[in-house]
Structures are given as structure tokens and as C-alpha cells.
Coordinates of C-alpha atoms and ligand atoms in Angstrom, one line a residue:
X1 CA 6.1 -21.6 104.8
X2 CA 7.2 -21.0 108.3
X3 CA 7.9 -16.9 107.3
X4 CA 4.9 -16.6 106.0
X5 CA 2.8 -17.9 108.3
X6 CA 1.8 -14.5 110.4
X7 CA 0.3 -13.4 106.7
X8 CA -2.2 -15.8 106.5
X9 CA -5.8 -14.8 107.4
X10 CA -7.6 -17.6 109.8
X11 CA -9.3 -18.7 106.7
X12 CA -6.3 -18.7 104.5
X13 CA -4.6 -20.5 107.6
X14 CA -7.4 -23.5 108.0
X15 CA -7.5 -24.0 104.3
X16 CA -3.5 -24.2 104.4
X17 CA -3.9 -26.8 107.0
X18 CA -6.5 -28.8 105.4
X19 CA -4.3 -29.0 102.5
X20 CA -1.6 -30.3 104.1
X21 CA 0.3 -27.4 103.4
X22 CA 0.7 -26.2 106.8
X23 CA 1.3 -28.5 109.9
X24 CA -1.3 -27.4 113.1
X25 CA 1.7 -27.5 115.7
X26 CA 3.6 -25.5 113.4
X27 CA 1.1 -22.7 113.2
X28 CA 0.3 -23.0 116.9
X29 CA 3.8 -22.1 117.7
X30 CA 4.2 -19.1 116.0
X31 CA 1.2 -17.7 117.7
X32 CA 2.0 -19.0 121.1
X33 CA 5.5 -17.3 120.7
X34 CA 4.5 -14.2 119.6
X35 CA 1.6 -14.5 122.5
X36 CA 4.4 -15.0 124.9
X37 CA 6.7 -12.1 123.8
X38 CA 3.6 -9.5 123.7
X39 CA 4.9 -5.9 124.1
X40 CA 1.2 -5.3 123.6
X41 CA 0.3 -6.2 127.5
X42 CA -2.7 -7.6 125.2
X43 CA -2.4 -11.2 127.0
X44 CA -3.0 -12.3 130.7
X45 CA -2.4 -15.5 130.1
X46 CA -0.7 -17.7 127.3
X47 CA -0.9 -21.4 126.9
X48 CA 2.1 -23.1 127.2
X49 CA 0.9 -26.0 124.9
X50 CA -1.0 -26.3 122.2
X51 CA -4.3 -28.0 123.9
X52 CA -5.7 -31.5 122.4
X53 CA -6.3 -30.9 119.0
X54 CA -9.9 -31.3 117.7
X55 CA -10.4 -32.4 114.1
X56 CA -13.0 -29.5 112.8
X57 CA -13.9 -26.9 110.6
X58 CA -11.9 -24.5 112.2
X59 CA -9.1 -26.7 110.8
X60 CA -6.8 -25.9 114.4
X61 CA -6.5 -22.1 113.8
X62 CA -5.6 -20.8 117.6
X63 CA -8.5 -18.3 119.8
X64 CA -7.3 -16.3 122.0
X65 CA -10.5 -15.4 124.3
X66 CA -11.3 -11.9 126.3
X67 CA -10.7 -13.1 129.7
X68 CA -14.3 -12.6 131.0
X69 CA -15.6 -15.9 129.3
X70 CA -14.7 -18.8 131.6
X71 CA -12.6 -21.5 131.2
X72 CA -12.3 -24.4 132.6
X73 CA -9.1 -24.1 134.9
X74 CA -7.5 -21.3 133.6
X75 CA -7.9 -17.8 135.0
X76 CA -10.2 -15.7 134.5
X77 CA -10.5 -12.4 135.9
X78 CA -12.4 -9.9 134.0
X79 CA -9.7 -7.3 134.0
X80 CA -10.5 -7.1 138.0
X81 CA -8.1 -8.0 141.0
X82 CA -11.4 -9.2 142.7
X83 CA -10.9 -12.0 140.3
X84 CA -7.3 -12.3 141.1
X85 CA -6.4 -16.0 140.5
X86 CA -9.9 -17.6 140.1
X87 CA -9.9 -20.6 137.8
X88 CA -13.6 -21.6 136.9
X89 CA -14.8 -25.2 137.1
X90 CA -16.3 -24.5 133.5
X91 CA -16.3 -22.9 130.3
X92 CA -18.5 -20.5 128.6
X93 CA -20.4 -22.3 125.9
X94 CA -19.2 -20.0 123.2
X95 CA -15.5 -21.0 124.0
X96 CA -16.6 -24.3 124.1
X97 CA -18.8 -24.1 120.6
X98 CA -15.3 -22.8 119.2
X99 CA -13.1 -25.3 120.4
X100 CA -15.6 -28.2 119.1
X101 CA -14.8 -27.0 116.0
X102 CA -11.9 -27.1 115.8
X103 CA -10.4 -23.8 117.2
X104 CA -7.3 -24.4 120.5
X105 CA -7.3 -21.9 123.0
X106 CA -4.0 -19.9 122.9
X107 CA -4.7 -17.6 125.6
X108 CA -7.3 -15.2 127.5
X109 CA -6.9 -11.5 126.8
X110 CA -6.5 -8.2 128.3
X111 CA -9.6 -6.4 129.0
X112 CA -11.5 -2.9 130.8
X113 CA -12.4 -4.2 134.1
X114 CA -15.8 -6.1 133.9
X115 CA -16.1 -4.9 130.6
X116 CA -17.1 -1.5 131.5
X117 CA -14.4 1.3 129.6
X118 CA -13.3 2.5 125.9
X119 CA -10.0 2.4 126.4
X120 CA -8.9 -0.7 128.3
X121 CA -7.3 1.3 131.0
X122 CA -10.0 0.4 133.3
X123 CA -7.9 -3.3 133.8
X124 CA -6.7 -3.5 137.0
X125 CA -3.8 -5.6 134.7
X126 CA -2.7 -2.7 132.8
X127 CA -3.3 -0.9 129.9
X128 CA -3.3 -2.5 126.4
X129 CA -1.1 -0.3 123.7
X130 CA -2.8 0.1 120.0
X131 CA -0.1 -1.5 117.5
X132 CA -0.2 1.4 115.1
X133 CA 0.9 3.5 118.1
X134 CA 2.1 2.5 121.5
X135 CA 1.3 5.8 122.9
X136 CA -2.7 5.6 122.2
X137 CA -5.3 3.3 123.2
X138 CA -6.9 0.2 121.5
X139 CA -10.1 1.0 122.6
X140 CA -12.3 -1.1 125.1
X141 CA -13.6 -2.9 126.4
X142 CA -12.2 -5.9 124.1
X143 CA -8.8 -4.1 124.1
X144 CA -6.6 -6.6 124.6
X145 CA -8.5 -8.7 121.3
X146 CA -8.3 -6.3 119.2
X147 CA -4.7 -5.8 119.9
X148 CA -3.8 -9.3 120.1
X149 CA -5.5 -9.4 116.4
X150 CA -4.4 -6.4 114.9
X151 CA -0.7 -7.1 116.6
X152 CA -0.3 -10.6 114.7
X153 CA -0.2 -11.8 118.3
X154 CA -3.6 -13.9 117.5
X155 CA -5.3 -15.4 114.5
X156 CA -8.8 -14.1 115.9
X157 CA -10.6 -13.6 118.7
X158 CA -13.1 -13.6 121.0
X159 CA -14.4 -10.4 122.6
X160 CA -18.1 -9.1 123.9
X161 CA -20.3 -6.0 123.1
X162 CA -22.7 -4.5 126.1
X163 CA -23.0 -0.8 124.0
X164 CA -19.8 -1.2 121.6
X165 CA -17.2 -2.9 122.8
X166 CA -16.2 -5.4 120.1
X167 CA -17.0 -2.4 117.2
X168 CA -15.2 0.4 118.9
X169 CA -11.5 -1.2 119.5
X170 CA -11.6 -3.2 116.0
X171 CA -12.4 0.4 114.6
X172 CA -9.4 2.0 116.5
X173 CA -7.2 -1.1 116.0
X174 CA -7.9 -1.2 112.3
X175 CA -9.4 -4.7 112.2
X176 CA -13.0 -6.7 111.5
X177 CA -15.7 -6.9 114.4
X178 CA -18.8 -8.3 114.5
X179 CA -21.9 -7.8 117.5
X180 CA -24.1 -10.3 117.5
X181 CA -28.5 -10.0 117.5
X182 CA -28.5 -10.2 121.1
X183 CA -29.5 -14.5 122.0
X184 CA -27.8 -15.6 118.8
X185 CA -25.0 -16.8 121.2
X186 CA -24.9 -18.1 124.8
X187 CA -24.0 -16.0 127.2
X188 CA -23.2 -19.1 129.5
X189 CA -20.1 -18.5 131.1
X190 CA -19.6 -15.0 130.1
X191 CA -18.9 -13.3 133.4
X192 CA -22.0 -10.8 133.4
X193 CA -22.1 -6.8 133.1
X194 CA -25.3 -6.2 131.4
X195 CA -27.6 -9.3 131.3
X196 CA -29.6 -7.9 129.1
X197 CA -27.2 -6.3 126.6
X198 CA -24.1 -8.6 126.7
X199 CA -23.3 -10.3 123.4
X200 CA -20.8 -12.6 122.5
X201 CA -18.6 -11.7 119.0
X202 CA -16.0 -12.3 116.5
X203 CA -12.8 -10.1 116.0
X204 CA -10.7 -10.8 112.9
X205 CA -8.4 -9.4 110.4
X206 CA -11.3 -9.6 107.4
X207 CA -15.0 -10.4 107.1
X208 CA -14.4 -14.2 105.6
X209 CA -12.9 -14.6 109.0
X210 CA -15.7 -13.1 111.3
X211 CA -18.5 -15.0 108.9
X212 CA -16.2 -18.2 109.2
X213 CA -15.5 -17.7 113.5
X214 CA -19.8 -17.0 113.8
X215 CA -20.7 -20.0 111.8
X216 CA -19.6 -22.1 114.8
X217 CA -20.8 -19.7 117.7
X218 CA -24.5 -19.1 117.2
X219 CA -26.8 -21.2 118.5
X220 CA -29.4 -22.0 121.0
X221 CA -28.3 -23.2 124.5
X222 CA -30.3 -24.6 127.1
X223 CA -28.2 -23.0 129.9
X224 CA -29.0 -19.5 128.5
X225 CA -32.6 -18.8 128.5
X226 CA -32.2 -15.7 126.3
X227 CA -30.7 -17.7 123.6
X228 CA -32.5 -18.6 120.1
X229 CA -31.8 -20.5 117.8
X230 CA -30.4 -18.8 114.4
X231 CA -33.1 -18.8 111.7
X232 CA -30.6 -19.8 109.1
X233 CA -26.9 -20.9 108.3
X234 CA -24.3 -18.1 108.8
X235 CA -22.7 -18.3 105.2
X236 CA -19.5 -17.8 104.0
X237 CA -19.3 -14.0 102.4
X238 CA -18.8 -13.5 98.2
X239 CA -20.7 -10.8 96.9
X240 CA -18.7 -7.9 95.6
X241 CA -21.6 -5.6 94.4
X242 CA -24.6 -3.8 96.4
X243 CA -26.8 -3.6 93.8
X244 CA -30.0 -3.6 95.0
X245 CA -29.0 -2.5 98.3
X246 CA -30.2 0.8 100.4
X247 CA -28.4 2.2 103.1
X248 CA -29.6 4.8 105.4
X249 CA -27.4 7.4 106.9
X250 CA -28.6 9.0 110.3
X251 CA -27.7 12.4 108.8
X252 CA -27.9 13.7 112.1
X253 CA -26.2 11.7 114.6
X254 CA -23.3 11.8 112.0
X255 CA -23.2 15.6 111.2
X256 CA -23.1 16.5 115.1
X257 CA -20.3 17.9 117.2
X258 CA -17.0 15.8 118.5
X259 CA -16.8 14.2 114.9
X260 CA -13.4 14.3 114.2
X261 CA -12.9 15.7 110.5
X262 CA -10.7 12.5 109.2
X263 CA -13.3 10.2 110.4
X264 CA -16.1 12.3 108.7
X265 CA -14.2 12.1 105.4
X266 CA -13.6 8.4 106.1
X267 CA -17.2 7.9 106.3
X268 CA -18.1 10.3 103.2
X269 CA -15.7 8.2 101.2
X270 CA -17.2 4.8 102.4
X271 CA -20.4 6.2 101.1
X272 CA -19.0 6.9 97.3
X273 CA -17.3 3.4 97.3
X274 CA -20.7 2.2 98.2
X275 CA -22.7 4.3 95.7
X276 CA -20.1 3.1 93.6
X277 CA -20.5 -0.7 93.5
X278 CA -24.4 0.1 93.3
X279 CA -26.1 0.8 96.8
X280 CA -28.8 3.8 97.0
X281 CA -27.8 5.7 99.9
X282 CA -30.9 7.7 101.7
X283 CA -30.9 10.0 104.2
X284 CA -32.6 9.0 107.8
X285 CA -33.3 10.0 111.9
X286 CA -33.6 8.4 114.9
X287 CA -34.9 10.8 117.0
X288 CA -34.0 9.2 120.3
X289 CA -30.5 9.1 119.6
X290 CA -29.3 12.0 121.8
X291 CA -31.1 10.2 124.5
X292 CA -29.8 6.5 124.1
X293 CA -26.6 6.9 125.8
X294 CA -28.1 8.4 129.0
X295 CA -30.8 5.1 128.9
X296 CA -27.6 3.2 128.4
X297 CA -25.5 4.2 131.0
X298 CA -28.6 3.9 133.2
X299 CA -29.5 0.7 132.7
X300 CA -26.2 -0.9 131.9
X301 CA -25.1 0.3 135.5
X302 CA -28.6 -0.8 137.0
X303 CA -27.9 -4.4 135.6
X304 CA -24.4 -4.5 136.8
X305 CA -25.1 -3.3 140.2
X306 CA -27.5 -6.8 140.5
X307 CA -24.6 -9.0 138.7
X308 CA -21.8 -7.7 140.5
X309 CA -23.1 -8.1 144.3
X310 CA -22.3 -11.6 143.8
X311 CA -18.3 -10.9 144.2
X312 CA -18.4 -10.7 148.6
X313 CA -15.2 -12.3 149.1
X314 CA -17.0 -16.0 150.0
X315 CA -17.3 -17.6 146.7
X316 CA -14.9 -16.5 143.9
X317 CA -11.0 -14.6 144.3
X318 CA -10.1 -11.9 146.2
X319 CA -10.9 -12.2 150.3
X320 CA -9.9 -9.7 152.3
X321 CA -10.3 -11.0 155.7
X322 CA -11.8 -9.4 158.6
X323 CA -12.8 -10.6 162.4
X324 CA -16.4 -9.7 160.9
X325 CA -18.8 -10.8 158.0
X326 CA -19.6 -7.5 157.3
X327 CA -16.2 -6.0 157.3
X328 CA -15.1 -8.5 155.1
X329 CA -17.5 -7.7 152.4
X330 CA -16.6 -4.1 152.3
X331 CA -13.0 -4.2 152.9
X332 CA -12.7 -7.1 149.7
X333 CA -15.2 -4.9 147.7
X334 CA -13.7 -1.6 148.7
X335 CA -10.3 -3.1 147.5
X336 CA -11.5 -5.6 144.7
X337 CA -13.2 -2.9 142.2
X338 CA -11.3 -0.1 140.2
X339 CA -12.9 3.3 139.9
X340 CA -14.8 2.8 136.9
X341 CA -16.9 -0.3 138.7
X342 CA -17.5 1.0 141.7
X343 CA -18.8 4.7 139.7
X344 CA -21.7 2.1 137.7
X345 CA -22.3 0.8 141.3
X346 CA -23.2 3.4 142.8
X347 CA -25.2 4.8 139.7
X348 CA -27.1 1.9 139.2
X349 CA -27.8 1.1 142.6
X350 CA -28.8 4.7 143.2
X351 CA -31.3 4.2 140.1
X352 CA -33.0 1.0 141.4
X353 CA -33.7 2.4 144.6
X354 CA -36.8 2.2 145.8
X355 CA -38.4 6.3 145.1
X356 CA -36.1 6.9 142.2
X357 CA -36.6 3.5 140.5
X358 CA -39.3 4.8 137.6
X359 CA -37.6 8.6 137.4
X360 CA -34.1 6.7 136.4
X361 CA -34.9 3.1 135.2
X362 CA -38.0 3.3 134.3
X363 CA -37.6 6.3 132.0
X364 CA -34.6 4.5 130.7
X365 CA -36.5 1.1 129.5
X366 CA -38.8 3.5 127.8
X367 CA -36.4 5.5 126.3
X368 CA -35.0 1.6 124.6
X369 CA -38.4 0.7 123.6
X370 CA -38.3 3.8 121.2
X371 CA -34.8 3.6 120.4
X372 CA -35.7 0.0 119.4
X373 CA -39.0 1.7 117.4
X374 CA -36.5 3.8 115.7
X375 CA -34.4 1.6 114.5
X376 CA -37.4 -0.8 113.1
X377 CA -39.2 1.8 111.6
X378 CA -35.2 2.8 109.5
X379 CA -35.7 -0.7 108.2
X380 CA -38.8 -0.3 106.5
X381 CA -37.0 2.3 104.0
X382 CA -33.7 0.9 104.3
X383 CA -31.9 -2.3 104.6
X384 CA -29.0 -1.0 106.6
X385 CA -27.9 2.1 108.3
X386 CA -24.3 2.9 108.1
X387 CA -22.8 5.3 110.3
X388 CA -19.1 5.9 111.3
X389 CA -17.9 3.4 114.0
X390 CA -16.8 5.9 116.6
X391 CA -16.3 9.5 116.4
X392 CA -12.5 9.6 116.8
X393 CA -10.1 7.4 115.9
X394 CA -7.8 5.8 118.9
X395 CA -6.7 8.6 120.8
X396 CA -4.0 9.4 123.5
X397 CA -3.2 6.5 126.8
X398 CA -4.6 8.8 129.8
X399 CA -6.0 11.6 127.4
X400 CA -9.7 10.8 128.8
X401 CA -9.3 9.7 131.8
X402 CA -10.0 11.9 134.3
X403 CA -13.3 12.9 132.4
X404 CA -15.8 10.0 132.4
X405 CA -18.2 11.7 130.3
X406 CA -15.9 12.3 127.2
X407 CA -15.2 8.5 127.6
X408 CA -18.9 7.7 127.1
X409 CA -19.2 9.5 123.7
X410 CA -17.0 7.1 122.4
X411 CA -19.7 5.1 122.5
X412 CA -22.2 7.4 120.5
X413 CA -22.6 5.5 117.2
X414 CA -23.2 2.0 118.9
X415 CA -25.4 2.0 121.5
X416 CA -28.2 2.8 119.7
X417 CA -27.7 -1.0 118.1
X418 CA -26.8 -2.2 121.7
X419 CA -30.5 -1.3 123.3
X420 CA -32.4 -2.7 120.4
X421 CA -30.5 -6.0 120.3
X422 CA -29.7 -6.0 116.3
X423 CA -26.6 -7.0 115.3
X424 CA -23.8 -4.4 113.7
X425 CA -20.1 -5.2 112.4
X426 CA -17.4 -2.4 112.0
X427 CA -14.8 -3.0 109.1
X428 CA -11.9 -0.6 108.5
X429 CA -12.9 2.4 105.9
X430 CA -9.3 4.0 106.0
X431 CA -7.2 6.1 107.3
X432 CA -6.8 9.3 109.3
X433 CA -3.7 11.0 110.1
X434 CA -2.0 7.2 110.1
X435 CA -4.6 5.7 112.1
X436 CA -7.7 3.3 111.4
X437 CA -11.4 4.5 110.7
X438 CA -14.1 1.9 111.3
X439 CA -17.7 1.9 109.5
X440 CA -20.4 0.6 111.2
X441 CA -23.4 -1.7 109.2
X442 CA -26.1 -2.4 111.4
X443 CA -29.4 -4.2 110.1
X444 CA -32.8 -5.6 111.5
X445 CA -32.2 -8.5 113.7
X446 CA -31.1 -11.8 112.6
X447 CA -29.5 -10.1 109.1
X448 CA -26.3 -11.0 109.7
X449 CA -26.2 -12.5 106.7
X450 CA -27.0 -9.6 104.6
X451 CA -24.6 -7.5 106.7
X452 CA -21.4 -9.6 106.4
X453 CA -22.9 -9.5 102.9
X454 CA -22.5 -6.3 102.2
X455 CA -19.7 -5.9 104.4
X456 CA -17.3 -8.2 102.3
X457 CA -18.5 -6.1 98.9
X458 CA -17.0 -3.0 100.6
X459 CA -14.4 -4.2 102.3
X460 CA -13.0 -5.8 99.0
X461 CA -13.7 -2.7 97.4
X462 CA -11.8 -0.3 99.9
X463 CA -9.1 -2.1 99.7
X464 CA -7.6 -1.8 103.3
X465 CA -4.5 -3.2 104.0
X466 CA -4.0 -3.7 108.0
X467 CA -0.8 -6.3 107.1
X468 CA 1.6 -3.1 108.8
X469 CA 0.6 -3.7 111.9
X470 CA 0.5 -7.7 112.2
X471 CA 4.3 -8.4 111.7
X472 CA 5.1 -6.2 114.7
X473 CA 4.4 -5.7 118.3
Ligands
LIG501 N1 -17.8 1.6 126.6 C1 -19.1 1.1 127.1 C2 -19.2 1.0 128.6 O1 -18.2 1.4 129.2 C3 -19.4 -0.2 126.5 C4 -18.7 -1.4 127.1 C5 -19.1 -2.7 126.5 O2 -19.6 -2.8 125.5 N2 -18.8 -3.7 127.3 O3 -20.1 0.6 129.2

């Protein structure tokens, strides 16, 4: 068995256990090895042990967990040095749901700084390299998950999406990811970018997986006021048809500029498989999109302007001390926050200040409440829209940047999804030029159901095979 362990799906893996087929320690070991040996840079920190095991339905299959969700004693830095060292006195519910049921923590991943990038060269721990080629990017800002998944360095894991970042690196690294209905899991103990965006997700090697890892995540918790319970049981995926099923393409959103050709015929192809096992495929709009991503990158930056003022060198990691109060505040923030933060800062304290605050956020809300319109209005024609996960697939370390702007388009296709709080998954559709195309399914919120549904018809249908990529690193 031992050889064949790294083959095994999560799934495949729990069921092996259960059977008796596979001993817990046994598969904790080869994870926590490869973990240990990453060439990836996808870990910050490895367990040395495999943790107390919990009896549970996750059957002891180990979760490695983007190091913004606290846990209890172990770092936890956000992909920040102003975090350097801090070790939380708790852990983020969703952690916590996971390891009730069954799943050990086997270590925290490599991540853009505060989750703010789509590249993960925004850590101030170093970049994470894409296992289908060292020399590109595994997206952001759950980098260092999707590598750690798509590497064989991880089973699954956890990772977060504030406007796409648990879609956008399992598209470029070729794997399964799954954004929540924003409040369908706690976002207790997620170290906060985007309060009102932030969502908590699944990154796996196939569909069974994510359905299996969100089963045990959702959920209302009374230390998050924003979460709700889910309306129904998160079910394990069979269908292999979508009869029945309509899918609406934002014709476009998908047809404009900075699409890369391979990705385009990635997506057209996606679309044939899908009229092919039975799904009507219409045609739809949403006018606001050109606009979402200038809301966004308002009001993400507005929101993290407010969460982040709380790092001042008195209560969590980096001090950088000073004969005065007010020197020490701006000589630890000054040399505790990258680039990237301090650019979303500025913006969004520039945008909530006091004469500005309606031209810049308050435009922005409204532009959500259409975007939001938009979307609801899709799914009264359609049940889902489709649209390629992200416009390229994972390009060059350093290629983008020096240009912040062509960094935010990676973002184009999943924002839209982000504003208006309904949940979206990207699977792999293919290839182009050697590297992985995602497909995005987004539907009305609380359908995650239906979209795993319809995501394991195609996926079984496509046929992808990501198994190159998880025996080496
Ligand atoms: N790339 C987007 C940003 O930089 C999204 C990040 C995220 O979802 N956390 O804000």
C-alpha cells in the first residue's frame, strides 16, 4: 500500500482507512514527509507529529490550513512579518469543525500577505512555485494550498476567497476549489481582510473531496454573527448527466480582451462536453461587470483599512520599539506590511475619509447591490452561469509585478460572485500549452448542492487527470 498511498484521493484515502486497509499513522507520515521536504515553499509550518487522532468521518485524512485561520499555539502569520512568530490562544472554528471530524492538522500554508495578491508573491515568506512549472506562479491568495494540493504535499486543504482566491490558484494549479455562500461558514478565527466578503473553502484534487471537506465546515456559529445555518445537508456528489440543466454564459465578459486563446478554447470545449451530457446552454449579461472590480477593489481596501489598524505593535507580533507611543506605531507598521498592504491602506482609508466617503464607497456599495441584482435576475433564466475561471492560465514568477492593475484582472471572472455573496467552484477543464484551465460554476446562494452537482457530471466527463503533478515537487 505504502507506494500507493500519494494516489489516493482524500475520499479514496478515508474509505481505505475505514476499511482497515490503510493504517492513519501510516498515511500521516507520508504527508508530513513530503510536507517537510517541500521544494514548493508551499508550507510555513509542518507538524512534527501526527496530533491526537479524532475518530470521525473524515476517517484521519491530514489538512493542511492557509496560515491566516488561527490555531491554537501554532503560528500564524498571514503571509506578513507583522505577524512574525504570533501563536493564537485559539483556533478558527472552521479548523476546529474539521478537526472534530476527524481531519489532523499537518501544517499551515504559504499565502499573499493578508490575503491580498494573485500570485502569492505578496508573502513576506516567499513565493510559492506552481508544480506544473517552477518558474510560474500558483496563483493567490491561497497559493501555498493549492500547491501543497496539486504538489501531493497535502491531501486537501483549507484556503479563503475575498474576490477569488480559492478559485483562481486551483484553476492555475490544476485542482478542485470551492467558495462558499458567504455565512455558510464561520469566519471565527480567520484573520480578517474583507469582513464582509471573506469566505472560508475547500481545495481538493476532485469534487467528491470538496463536497466531502464542506459537509463538515458549514454551519452556524454563535461567534460569527454573519453566519447561517445551511438550509440542507451538503451531499456527497453522483450525477453524471445535466439533463435538465441550463447554463448561462456571460457572452460578454467572456468574449472581451486579455482572454488568452487556450483558455477561450478550454472554455468552448467545457461547453460542448456540457451540451453533450444534456445541459441547454443560453447566452446572458451582467451589465455591471466592467464595473465590479473597481467596486471591489474599493471596498475590499476600505474594509481592510478598518481590520488591519488593529496590528500597532501592542497586542500581536512584530514591535518595533521606540522611546515614543507614536513612533512605535509607525515604525512597526512602516516595517510590518509589504507593498501590496500598505497600497489597500492607503486606498481604502483614502475612500472612507470623511468628503470622499459617498464618491468612493458609497458608489461602490451601490455598484454591489446591482452586481448582486444582476446576478439574481441570471437565475431566473438559468440555473448556473459558467464562465472561464481566470483569463490566463498561471503565468511567469515576477511577470506582473511591477503592474498592480494587470494583477487585478486576474480577478475578472470571480468577483462578480464575491460581491453578491453566492457560492462558485472552479474544476479543471483542460489544458493549454501544458498548463491547467479552470471553469468556473456559480449559482444562486445556498446551491451548492446543485453546483457540486453538476460539477462532478463534468468533471467525470472531462476526464482530467492532475495525477502528473502530485508524485513530484
Ligand atoms: N486577488 C484579489 C485581491 O488581491 C482577491 C484576494 C482574495 O480573494 N483574498 O484582493
Amino acid at each position: 500500500m505504502a507506494s500507493d498511498i500519494g494516489a489516493l484521493s482524500a475520499a479514496a484515502a478515508a474509505a481505505a482507512i475505514a476499511d482497515g486497509g490503510l493504517a492513519r499513522d501510516e498515511l500521516f507520515e507520508h504527508y508530513r514527509a513530503r510536507a517537510a521536504a517541500d521544494q514548493l515553499n508551499a508550507f510555513t509550518w509542518v507538524a512534527e507529529a501526527e496530533p491526537g487522532a479524532v475518530d470521525g468521518p473524515l476517517g484521519g485524512v491530514p489538512l493542511a490550513v492557509k496560515d491566516l485561520f488561527c490555531t491554537e499555539g501554532i503560528p500564524s502569520q498571514a503571509g506578513s512579518k507583522i505577524l512574525a512568530g504570533y501563536c493564537p490562544p485559539y483556533t478558527a472554528t472552521a479548523v476546529a469543525n474539521l478537526e472534530a471530524a476527524g481531519a489532523p492538522l499537518l501544517g499551515k500554508t504559504n499565502q499573499d500577505e493578508f490575503a491580498m495578491g494573485s500570485s502569492n508573491e505578496n508573502s513576506a515568506y516567499g513565493p510559492v512555485l506552481n508544480p506544473w512549472d517552477h518558474g510560474r506562479v500558483p496563483g493567490g491568495s491561497s497559493g501555498g494550498s493549492a500547491a501543497a494540493v496539486a504538489g501531493g504535499l497535502a491531501p486537501w486543504a483549507l484556503g479563503t476567497d475575498t474576490g477569488g482566491s480559492i478559485r483562481q490558484p486551483a484553476a492555475l494549479c490544476g485542482i478542485v476549489g470551492l467558495k462558499p455562500t458567504y455565512g455558510a461558514v464561520s469566519r471565527y478565527g480567520m484573520i480578517a481582510f474583507a469582513s464582509s466578503l471573506d469566505s472560508a473553502g475547500p481545495l481538493t484534487r476532485d469534487v467528491t473531496d470538496a463536497a466531502l471537506c464542506y459537509r463538515h465546515l458549514v454551519g452556524r456559529d454563535s461567534a460569527d454573527a454573519t453566519s447561517v445555518a445551511f438550509p440542507e445537508p451538503i451531499e456527497i456528489p453522483s450525477s453524471e448527466r445535466l439533463d435538465g440543466v441550463k447554463l448561462a454564459v456571460p457572452t460578454a465578459l467572456v468574449e472581451g480582451e486579455g482572454i488568452e486563446p487556450g483558455v477561450r478554447a478550454s472554455f468552448e470545449a467545457a461547453l460542448e462536453t456540457a451540451r453533450g451530457l444534456g445541459a441547454t446552454i443560453i447566452s446572458c449579461e451582467i451589465p455591471s461587470a466592467p464595473y465590479a472590480l473597481s467596486a471591489y477593489y474599493v471596498i475590499a481596501p476600505a474594509e481592510a483599512s478598518s481590520n488591519l489598524s488593529r496590528f500597532d505593535g501592542v497586542r500581536y507580533g512584530l514591535r518595533v520599539e521606540q522611546a515614543h507611543l507614536d513612533e512605535m506605531y509607525t515604525e512597526t507598521r512602516h516595517d510590518g506590511f509589504g507593498a501590496e498592504v500598505k497600497r489597500r491602506i492607503l486606498i481604502g482609508t483614502y475612500a472612507l475619509s470623511s468628503g470622499y466617503y459617498d464618491a468612493y464607497y458609497g458608489r461602490a456599495q451601490r455598484v454591489r447591490t446591482v452586481v448582486a441584482q444582476d446576478l439574481a435576475s441570471i437565475f431566473e433564466q438559468a440555473d448556473m452561469i459558467v464562465t472561464p475561471t481566470s483569463p490566463t492560465v498561471a503565468f511567469g514568477l515576477g511577470e506582473r509585478t511591477a503592474d498592480p492593475l494587470s494583477m487585478y484582472l486576474s480577478d475578472l471572472f470571480t468577483i462578480p460572485m464575491s460581491l453578491a455573496g453566492t457560492p462558485a467552484i472552479s474544476i479543471p477543464s483542460g489544458l493549454s500549452e501544458g498548463l491547467p484551465v479552470g471553469l468556473q460554476i456559480c449559482g444562486p446562494a445556498f446551491s451548492e448542492n446543485r453546483i457540486l452537482s453538476a460539477a462532478h457530471a463534468l468533471e467525470q466527463a472531462i476526464g482530467f487527470d492532475g495525477s502528473v503533478t502530485w508524485g513530484s515537487d
